[in-house]
mmCIF file of C-alpha atoms in Angstrom:
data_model
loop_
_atom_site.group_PDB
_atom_site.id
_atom_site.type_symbol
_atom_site.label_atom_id
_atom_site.label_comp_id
_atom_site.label_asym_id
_atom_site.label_seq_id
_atom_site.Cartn_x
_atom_site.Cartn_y
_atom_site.Cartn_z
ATOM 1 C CA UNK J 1 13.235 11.020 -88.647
ATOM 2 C CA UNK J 2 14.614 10.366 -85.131
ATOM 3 C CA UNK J 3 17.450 12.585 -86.247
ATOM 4 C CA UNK J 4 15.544 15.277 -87.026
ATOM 5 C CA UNK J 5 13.465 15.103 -84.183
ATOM 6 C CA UNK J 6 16.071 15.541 -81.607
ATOM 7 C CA UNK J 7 17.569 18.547 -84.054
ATOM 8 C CA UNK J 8 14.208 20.275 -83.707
ATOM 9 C CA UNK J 9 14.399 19.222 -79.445
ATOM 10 C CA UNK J 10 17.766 21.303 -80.146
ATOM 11 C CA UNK J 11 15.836 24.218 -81.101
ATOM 12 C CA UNK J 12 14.427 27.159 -78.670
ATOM 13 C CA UNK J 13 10.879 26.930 -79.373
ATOM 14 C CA UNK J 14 10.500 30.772 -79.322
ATOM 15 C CA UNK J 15 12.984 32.242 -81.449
ATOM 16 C CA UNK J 16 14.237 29.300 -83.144
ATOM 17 C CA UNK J 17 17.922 29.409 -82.595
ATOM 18 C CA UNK J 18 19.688 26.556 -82.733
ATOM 19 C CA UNK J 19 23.311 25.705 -81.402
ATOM 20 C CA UNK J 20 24.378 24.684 -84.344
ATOM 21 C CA UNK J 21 24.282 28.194 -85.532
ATOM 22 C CA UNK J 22 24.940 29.643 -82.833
ATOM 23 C CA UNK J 23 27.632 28.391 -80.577
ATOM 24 C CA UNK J 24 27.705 28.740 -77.111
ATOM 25 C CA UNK J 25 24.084 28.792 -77.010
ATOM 26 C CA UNK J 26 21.993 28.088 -73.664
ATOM 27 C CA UNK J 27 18.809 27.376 -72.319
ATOM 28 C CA UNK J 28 17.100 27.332 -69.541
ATOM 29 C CA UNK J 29 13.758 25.799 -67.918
ATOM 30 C CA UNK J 30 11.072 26.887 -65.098
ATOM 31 C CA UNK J 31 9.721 24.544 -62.477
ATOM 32 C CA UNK J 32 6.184 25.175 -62.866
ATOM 33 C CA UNK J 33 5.730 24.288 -66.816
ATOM 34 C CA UNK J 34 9.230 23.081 -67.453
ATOM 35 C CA UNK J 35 9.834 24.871 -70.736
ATOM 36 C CA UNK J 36 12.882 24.977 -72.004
ATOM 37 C CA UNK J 37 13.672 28.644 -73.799
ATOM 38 C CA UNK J 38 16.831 29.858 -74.186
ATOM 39 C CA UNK J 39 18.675 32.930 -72.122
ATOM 40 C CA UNK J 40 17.924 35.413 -75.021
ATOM 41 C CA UNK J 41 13.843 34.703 -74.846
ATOM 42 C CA UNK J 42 13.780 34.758 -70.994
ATOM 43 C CA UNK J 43 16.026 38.050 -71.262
ATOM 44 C CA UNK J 44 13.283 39.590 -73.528
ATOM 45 C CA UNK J 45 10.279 38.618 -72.339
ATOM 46 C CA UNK J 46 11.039 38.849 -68.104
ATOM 47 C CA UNK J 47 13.594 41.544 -67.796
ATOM 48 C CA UNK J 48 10.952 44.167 -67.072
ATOM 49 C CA UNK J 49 8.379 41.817 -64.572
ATOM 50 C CA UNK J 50 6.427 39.156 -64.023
ATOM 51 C CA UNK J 51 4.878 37.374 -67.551
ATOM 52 C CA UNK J 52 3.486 34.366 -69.555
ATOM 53 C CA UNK J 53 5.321 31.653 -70.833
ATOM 54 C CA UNK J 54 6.545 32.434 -74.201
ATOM 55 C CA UNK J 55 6.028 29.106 -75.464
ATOM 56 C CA UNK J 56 2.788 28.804 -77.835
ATOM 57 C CA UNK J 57 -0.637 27.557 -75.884
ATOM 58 C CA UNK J 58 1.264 27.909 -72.011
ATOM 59 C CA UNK J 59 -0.149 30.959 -70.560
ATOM 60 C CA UNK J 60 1.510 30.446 -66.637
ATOM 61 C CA UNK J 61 2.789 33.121 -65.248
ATOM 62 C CA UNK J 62 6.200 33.468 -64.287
ATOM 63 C CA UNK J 63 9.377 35.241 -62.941
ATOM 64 C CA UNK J 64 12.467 35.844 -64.422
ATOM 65 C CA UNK J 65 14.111 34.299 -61.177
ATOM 66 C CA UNK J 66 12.196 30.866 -61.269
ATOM 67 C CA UNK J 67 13.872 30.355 -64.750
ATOM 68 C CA UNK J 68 17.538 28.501 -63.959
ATOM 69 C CA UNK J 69 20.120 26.081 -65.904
ATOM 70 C CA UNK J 70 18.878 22.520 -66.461
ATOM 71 C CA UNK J 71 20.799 19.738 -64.709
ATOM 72 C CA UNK J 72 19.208 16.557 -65.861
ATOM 73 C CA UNK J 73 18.919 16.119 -69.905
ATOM 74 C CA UNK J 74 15.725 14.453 -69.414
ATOM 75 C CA UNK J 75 13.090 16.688 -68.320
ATOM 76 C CA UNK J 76 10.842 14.183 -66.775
ATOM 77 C CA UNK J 77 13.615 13.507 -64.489
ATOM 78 C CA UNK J 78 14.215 17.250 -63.670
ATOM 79 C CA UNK J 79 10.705 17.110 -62.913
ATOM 80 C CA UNK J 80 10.299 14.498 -60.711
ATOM 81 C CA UNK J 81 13.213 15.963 -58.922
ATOM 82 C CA UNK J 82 12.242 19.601 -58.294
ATOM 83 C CA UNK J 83 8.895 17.959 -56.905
ATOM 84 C CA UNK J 84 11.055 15.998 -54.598
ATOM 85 C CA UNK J 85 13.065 18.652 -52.781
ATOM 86 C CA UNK J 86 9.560 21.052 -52.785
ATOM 87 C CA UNK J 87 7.706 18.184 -50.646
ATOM 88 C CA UNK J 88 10.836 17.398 -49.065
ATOM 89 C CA UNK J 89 11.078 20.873 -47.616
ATOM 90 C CA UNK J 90 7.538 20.683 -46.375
ATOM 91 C CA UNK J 91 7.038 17.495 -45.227
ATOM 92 C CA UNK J 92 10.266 17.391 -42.997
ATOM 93 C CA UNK J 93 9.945 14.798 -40.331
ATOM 94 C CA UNK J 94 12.279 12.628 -38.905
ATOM 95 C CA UNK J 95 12.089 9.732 -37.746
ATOM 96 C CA UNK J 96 12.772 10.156 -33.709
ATOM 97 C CA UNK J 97 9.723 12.624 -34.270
ATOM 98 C CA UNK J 98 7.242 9.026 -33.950
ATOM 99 C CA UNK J 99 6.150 6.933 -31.917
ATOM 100 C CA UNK J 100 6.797 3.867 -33.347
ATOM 101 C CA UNK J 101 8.727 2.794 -36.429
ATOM 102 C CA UNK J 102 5.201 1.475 -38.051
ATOM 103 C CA UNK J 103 3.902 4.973 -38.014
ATOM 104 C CA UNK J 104 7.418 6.427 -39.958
ATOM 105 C CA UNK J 105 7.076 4.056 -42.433
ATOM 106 C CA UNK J 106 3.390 5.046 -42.955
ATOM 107 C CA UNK J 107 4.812 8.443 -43.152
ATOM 108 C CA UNK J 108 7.091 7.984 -46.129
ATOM 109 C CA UNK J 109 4.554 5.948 -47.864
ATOM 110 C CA UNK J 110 2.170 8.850 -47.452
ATOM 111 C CA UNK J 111 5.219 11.091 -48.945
ATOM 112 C CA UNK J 112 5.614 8.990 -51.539
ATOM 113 C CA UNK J 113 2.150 9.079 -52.653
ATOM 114 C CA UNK J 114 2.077 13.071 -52.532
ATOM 115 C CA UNK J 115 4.925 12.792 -54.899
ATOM 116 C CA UNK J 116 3.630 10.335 -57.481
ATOM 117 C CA UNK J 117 0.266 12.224 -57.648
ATOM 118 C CA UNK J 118 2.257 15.236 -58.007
ATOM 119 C CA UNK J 119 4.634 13.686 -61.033
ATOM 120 C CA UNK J 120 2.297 11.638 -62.543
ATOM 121 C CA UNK J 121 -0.591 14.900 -62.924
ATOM 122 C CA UNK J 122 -3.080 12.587 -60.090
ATOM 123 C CA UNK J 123 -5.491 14.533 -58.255
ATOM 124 C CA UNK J 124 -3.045 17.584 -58.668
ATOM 125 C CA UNK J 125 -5.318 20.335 -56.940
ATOM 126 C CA UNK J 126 -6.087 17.967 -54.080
ATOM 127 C CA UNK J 127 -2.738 17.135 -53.537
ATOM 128 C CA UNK J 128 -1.329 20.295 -53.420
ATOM 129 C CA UNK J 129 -4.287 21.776 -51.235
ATOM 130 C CA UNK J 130 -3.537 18.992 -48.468
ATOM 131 C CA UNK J 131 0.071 20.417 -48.603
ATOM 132 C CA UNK J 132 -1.048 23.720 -48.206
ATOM 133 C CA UNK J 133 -3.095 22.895 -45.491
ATOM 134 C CA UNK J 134 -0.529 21.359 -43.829
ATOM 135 C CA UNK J 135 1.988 24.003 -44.184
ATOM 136 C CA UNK J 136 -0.220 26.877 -42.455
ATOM 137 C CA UNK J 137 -1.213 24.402 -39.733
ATOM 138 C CA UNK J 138 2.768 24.109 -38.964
ATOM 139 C CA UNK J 139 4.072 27.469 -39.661
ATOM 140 C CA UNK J 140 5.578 26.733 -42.648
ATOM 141 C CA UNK J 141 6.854 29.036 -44.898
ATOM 142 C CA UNK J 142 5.249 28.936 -48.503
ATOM 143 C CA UNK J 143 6.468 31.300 -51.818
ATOM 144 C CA UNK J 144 3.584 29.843 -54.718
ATOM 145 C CA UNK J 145 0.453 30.021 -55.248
ATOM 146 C CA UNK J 146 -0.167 26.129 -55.220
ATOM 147 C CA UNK J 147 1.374 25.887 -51.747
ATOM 148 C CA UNK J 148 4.656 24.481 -52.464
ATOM 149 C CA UNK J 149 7.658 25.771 -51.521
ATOM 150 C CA UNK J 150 9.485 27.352 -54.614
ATOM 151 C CA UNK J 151 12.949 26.232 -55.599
ATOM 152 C CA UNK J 152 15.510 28.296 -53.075
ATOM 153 C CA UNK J 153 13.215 29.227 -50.611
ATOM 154 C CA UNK J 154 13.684 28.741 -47.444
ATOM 155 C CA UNK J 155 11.081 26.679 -45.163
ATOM 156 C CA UNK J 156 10.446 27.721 -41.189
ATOM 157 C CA UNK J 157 9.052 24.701 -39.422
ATOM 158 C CA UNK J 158 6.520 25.284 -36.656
ATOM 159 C CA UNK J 159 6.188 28.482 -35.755
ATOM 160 C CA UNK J 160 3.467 30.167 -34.158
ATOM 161 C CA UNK J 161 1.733 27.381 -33.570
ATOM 162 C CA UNK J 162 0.250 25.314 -30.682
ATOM 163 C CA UNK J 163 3.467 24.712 -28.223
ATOM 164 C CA UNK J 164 1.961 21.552 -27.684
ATOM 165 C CA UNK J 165 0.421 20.129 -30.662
ATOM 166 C CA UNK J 166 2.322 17.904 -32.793
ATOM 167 C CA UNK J 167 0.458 18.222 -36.668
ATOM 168 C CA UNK J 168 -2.329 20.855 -36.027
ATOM 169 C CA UNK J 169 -3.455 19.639 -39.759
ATOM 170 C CA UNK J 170 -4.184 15.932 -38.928
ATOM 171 C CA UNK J 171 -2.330 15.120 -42.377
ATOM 172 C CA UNK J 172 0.517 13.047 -40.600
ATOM 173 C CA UNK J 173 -0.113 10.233 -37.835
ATOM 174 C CA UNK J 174 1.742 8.728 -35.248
ATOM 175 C CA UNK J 175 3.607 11.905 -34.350
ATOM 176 C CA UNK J 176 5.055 12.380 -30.568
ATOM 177 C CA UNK J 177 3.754 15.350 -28.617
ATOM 178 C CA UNK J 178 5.850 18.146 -28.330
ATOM 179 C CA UNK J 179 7.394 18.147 -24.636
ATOM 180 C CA UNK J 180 8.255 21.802 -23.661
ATOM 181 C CA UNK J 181 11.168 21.774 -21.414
ATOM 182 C CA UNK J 182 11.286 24.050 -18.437
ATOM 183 C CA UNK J 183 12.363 27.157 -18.366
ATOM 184 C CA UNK J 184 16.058 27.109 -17.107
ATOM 185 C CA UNK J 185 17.495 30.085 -14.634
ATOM 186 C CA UNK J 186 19.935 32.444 -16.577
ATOM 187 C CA UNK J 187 23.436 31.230 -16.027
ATOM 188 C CA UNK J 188 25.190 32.604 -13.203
ATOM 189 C CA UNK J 189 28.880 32.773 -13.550
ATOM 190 C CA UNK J 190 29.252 33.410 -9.816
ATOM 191 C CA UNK J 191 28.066 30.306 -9.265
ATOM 192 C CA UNK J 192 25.450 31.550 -5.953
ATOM 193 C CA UNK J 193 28.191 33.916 -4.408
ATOM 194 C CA UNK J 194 28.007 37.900 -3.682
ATOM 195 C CA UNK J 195 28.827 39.719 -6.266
ATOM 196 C CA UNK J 196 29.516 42.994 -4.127
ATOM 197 C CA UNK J 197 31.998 42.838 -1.859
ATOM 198 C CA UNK J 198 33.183 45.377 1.157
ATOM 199 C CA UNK J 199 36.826 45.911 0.943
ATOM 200 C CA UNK J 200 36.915 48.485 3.515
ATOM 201 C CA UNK J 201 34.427 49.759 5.832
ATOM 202 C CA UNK J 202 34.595 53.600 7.320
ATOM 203 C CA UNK J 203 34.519 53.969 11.104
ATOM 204 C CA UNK J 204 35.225 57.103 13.150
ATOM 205 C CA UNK J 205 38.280 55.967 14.898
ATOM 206 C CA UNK J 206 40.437 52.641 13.913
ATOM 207 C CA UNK J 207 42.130 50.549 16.683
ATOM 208 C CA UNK J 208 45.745 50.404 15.520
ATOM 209 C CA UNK J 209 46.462 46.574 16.490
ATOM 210 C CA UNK J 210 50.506 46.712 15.473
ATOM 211 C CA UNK J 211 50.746 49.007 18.287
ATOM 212 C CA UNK J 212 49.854 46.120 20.857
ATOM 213 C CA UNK J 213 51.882 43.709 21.691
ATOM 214 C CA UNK J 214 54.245 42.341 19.434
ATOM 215 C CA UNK J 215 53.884 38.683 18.530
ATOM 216 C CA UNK J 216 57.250 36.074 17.204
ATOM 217 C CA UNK J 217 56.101 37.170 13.638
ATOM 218 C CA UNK J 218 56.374 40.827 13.985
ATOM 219 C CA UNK J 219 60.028 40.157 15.934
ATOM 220 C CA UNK J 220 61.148 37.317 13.473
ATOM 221 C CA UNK J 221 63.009 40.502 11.902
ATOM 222 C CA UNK J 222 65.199 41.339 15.379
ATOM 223 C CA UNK J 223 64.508 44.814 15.381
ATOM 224 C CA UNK J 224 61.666 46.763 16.957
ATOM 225 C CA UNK J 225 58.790 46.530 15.393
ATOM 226 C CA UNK J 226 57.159 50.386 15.944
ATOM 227 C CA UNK J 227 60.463 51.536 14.870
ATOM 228 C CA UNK J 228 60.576 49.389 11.369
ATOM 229 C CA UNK J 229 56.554 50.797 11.294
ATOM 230 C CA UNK J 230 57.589 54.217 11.667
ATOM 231 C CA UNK J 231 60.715 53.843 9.391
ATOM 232 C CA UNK J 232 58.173 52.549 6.494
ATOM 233 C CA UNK J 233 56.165 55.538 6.987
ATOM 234 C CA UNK J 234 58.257 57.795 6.251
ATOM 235 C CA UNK J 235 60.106 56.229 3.311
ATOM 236 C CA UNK J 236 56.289 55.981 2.254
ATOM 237 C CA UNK J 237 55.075 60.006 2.202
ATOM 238 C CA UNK J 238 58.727 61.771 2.931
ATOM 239 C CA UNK J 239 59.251 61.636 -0.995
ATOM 240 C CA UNK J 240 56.270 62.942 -2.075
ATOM 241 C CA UNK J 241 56.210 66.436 0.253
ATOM 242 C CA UNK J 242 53.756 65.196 2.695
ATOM 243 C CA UNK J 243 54.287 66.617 6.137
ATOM 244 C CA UNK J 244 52.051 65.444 8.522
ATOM 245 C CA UNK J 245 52.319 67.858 11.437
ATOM 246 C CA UNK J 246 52.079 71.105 8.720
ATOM 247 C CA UNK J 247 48.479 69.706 7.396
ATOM 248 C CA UNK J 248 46.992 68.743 10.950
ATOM 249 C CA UNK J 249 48.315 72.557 11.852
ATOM 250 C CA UNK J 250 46.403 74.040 8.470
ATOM 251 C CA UNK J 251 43.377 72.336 9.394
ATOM 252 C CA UNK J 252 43.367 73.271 13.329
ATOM 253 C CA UNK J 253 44.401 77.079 12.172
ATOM 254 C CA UNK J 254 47.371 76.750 14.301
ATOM 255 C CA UNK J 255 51.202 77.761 13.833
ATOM 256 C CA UNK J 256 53.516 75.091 13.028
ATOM 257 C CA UNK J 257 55.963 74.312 16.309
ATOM 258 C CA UNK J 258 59.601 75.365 15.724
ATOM 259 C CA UNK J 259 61.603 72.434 16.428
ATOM 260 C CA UNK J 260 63.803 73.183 19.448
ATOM 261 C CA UNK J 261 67.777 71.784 20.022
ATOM 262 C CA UNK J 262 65.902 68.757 22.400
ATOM 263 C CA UNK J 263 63.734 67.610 19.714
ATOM 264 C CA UNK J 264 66.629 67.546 16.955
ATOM 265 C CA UNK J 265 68.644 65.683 19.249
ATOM 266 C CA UNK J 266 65.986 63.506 19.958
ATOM 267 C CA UNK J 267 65.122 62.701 16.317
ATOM 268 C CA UNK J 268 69.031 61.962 15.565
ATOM 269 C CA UNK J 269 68.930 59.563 18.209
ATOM 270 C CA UNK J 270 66.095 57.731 16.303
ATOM 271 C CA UNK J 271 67.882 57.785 13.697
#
């Protein structure tokens, strides 16, 4: 009899196929009924929407994306687990969040008893309205319609809620009040300093302070230092066809002198 029974376990209760016969055969289960169809049935019946469970008398409506693989063989177990990690995700406190370790440990007991009410089929409808309560109170994202987080979705703690109130619901005690910190200055990579700075500044006539007298620097080089001035000059703008004299004469709308025999033999005494 036992061995018959866990044949007929074996079995989809839909279609009736049965490994045996069909090899490679697999099933999966939902986490609202936890009925366990195989892929073929959930294929069928949720490929085009949202629709009831296929399995005689269950008439909850469901998703072809809330069916997935089993993990535990016993489906109590897979149960109590999926109601775990959906509490879990809602009731997420830690335990620096408290004031005292008294009122953490009066936290998880109060988890714990949301749990067992939940897996054991207790006060169901209250249990799950205090944990949708609690969710809208904290911001807290929630996919079903009993106001549990479904399997995979994700959970955003406290938003748009009081800045300063710790559990706007009242469900959970003992809870520290939420210190906002102050609002910090943008960072400043220049640390305070300018961060323009005048490299040169346009007058109408410059003070040329080489000209002056020389200091020991200027004659560390034993030559004179106006000559070596004048020397760098030219090396500086005689290869690029700049010719001083000509563009002061094109701008004054004068001719350009004619260099006489003095001035030659005064330049090849300069150099």
């Amino acid at each position: 009899m036992d061995e018959e029974d866990s044949v007929g376990a074996n079995k989809c209760p839909v279609c009736g196929s049965d490994p045996r016969t069909h090899p490679g055969l697999r099933f999966k289960i939902n986490t609202k009924c936890y009925h366990r169809i195989c892929e073929g049935c959930v294929d069928r019946h949720f490929s085009s929407g949202k629709a009831e469970c296929p399995v005689a008398g269950c008439h909850v409506s469901l998703w072809k994306r809330e069916w997935r693989t089993q993990t535990f063989e016993d489906l109590k177990i897979e149960r109590e687990v999926e109601i775990r990690k959906r509490v879990n995700k809602i009731l997420d406190r830690q335990e620096e969040e408290f004031e005292t370790k008294r009122d953490y440990d009066d936290f998880l007991e109060l988890k714990e008893e949301l749990i067992m009410n939940l897996v054991l089929r207790t006060d169901v409808a209250a249990t799950n309205r205090k944990l949708k309560e609690y969710a809208q109170a904290n911001g807290i994202k929630t996919d079903s319609a009993d106001g549990t987080t479904e399997a995979g979705g994700k959970a955003t703690r406290r938003k748009d809620v009081a800045p300063d109130a710790a559990d706007p619901s009242g469900l959970i005690k003992g809870l520290k009040k939420i210190v906002i910190p102050e609002a910090k200055a943008p960072y400043d990579p220049f640390m305070g300093m300018p961060r323009t700075k005048n490299y040169y500044e346009v007058k109408e006539s410059y003070v040329n302070k080489a000209r002056g007298k020389p200091t020991d620097a200027m004659l560390a080089g034993g030559y004179d230092f106006a000559q070596y001035m004048d020397e760098c000059l030219l090396r500086a703008f005689a290869g690029l066809g700049v010719f001083i004299e000509d563009e002061m004469c094109a701008r004054d709308n004068t001719a350009v002198p004619v260099p006489g025999p003095a001035t030659v033999a005064a330049s090849n005494d300069v150099f």
